[in-house]
Short mmCIF file of C-alpha atoms and ligand atoms in Angstrom, two decimals:
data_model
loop_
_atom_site.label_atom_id
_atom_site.label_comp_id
_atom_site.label_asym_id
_atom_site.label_seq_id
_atom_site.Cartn_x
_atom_site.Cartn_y
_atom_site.Cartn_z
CA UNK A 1 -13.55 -12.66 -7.78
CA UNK A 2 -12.32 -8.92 -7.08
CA UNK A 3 -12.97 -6.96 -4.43
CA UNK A 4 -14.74 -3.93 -5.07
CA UNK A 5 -12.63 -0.65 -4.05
CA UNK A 6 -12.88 3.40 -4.27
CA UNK A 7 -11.07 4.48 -7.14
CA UNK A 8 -7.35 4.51 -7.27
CA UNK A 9 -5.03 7.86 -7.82
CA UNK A 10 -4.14 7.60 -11.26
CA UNK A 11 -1.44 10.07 -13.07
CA UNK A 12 1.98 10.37 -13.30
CA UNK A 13 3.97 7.69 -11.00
CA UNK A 14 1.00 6.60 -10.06
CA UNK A 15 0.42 4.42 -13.11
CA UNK A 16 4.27 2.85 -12.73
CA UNK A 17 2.80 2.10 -9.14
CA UNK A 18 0.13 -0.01 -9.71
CA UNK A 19 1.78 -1.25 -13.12
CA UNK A 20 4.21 -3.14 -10.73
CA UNK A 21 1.77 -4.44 -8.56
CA UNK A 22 0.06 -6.17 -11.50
CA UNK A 23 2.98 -8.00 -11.37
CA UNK A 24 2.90 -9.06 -7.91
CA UNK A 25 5.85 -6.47 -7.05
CA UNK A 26 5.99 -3.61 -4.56
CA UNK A 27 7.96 -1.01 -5.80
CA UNK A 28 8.14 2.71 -4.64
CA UNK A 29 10.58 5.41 -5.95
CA UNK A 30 14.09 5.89 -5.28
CA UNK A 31 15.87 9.08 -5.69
CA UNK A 32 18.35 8.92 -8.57
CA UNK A 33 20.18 11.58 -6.62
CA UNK A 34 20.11 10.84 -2.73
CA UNK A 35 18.62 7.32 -2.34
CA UNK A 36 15.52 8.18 -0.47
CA UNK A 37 12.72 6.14 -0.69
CA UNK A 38 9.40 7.89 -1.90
CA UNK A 39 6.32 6.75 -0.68
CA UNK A 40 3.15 8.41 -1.32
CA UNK A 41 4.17 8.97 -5.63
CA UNK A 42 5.75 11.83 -6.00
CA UNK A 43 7.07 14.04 -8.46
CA UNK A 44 10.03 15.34 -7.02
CA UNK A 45 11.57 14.00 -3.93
CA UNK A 46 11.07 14.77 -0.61
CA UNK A 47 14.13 14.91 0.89
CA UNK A 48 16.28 16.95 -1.98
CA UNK A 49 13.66 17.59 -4.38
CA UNK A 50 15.41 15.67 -7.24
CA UNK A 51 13.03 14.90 -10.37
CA UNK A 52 14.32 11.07 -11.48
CA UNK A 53 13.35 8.03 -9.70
CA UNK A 54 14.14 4.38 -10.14
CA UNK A 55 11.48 2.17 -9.05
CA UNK A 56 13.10 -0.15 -5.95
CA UNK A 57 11.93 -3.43 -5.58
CA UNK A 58 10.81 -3.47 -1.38
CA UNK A 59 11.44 -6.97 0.68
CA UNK A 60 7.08 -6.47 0.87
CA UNK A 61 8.59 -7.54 4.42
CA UNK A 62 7.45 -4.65 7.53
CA UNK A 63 6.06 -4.69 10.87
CA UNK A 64 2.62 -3.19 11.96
CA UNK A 65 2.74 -0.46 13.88
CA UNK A 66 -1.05 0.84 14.12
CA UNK A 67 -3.89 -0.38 13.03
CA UNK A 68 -7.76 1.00 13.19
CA UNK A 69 -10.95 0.20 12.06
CA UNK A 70 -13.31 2.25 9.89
CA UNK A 71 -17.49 2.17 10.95
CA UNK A 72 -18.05 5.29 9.20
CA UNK A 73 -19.04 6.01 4.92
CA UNK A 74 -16.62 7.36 3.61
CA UNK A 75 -16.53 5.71 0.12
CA UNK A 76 -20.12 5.59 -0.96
CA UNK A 77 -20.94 2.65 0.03
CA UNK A 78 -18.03 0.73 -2.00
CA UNK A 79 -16.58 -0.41 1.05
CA UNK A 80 -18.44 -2.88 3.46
CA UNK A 81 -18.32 -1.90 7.13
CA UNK A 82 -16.58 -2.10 9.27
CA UNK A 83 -13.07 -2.23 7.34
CA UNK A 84 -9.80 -2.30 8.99
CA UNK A 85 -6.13 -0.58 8.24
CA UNK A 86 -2.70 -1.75 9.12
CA UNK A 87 0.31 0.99 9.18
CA UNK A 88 3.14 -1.20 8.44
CA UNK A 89 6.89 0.13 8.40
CA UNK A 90 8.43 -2.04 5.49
CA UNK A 91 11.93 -2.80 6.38
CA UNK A 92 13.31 -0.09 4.03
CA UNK A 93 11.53 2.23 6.61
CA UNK A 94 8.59 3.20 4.53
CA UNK A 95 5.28 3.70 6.34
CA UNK A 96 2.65 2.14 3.77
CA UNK A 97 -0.80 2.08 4.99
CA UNK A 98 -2.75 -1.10 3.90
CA UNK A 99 -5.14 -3.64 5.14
CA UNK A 100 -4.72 -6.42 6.64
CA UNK A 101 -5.29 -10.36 4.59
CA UNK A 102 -6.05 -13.45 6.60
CA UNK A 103 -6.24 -12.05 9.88
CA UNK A 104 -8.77 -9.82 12.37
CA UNK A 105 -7.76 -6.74 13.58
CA UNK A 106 -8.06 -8.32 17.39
CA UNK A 107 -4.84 -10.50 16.62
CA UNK A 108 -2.67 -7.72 16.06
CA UNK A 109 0.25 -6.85 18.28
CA UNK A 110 2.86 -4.01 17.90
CA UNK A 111 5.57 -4.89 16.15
CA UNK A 112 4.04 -8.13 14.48
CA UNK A 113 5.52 -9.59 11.11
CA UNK A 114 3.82 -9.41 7.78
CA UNK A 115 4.31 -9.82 4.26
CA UNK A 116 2.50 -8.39 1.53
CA UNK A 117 -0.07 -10.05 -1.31
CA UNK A 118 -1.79 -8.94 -3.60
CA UNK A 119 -5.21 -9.06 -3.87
CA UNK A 120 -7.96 -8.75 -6.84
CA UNK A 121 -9.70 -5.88 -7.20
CA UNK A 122 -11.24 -3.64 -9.35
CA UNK A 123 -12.29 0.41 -9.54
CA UNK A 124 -13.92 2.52 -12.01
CA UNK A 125 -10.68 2.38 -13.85
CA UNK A 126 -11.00 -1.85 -14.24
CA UNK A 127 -9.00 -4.08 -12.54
CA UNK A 128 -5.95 -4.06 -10.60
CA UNK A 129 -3.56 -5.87 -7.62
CA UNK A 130 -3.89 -4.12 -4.39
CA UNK A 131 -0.83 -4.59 -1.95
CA UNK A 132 -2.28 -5.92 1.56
CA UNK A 133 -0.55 -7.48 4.19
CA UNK A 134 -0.69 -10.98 6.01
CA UNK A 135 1.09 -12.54 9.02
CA UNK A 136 4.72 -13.86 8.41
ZN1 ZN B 1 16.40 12.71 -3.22
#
């Protein structure tokens, strides 16, 4: 069954985002011009501001490097509470903020392996594969 989540960013690059994802693949976008990955979407890149991106295929491989967890509302109610976050630095060097699958936020050291999933869930936009993380 899916998980219940706030509502996505939709939009330009956005939509290529989560299009991948609903086929089990993390992509982000990399500069036609200087190779820089792109993570949040953007529309022009953030190291040389070059307009054309090819969407990368990541090893969905990283290591966690913070992690929190949330006790406060901040979603209406969507999300049950308390809800953890994992910062993991994918091995391309990307810092993707996630949360963590198949283990508690007391297990996690610096540095630890993961790998991402996806999971099902759905917004007000319908359904859709959300990239998580779970220990290598
Ligand atoms: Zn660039």
């Amino acid at each position: 069954m899916a998980e219940k989540r706030p509502p996505r960013t939709l939009g330009p690059g956005h939509d290529q985002f989560w299009e991948w994802c609903s086929k089990s693949e993390l992509r982000l976008q990399k500069c036609a011009s200087c190779g820089g990955i792109n993570w949040p979407v953007r529309q022009t890149c953030e190291f040389c501001g070059h307009a054309e991106f090819a969407w990368e295929a990541m090893s969905g491989r990283g290591k966690v490097v913070s992690w929190c967890s949330f006790h406060q509302d901040y979603y209406g109610g969507v999300m049950p509470r308390p809800y953890d976050c994992i910062l993991v630095e994918l091995d391309e060097g990307v810092l993707f903020l996630s949360n963590p699958q198949g283990f508690a936020i007391e297990d996690i050291t610096l540095g630890m392996d993961v790998a991402v999933q996806f999971m099902a869930c759905e917004d007000g936009g319908g359904s859709f594969k959300l990239p998580v993380f779970a220990r290598v």
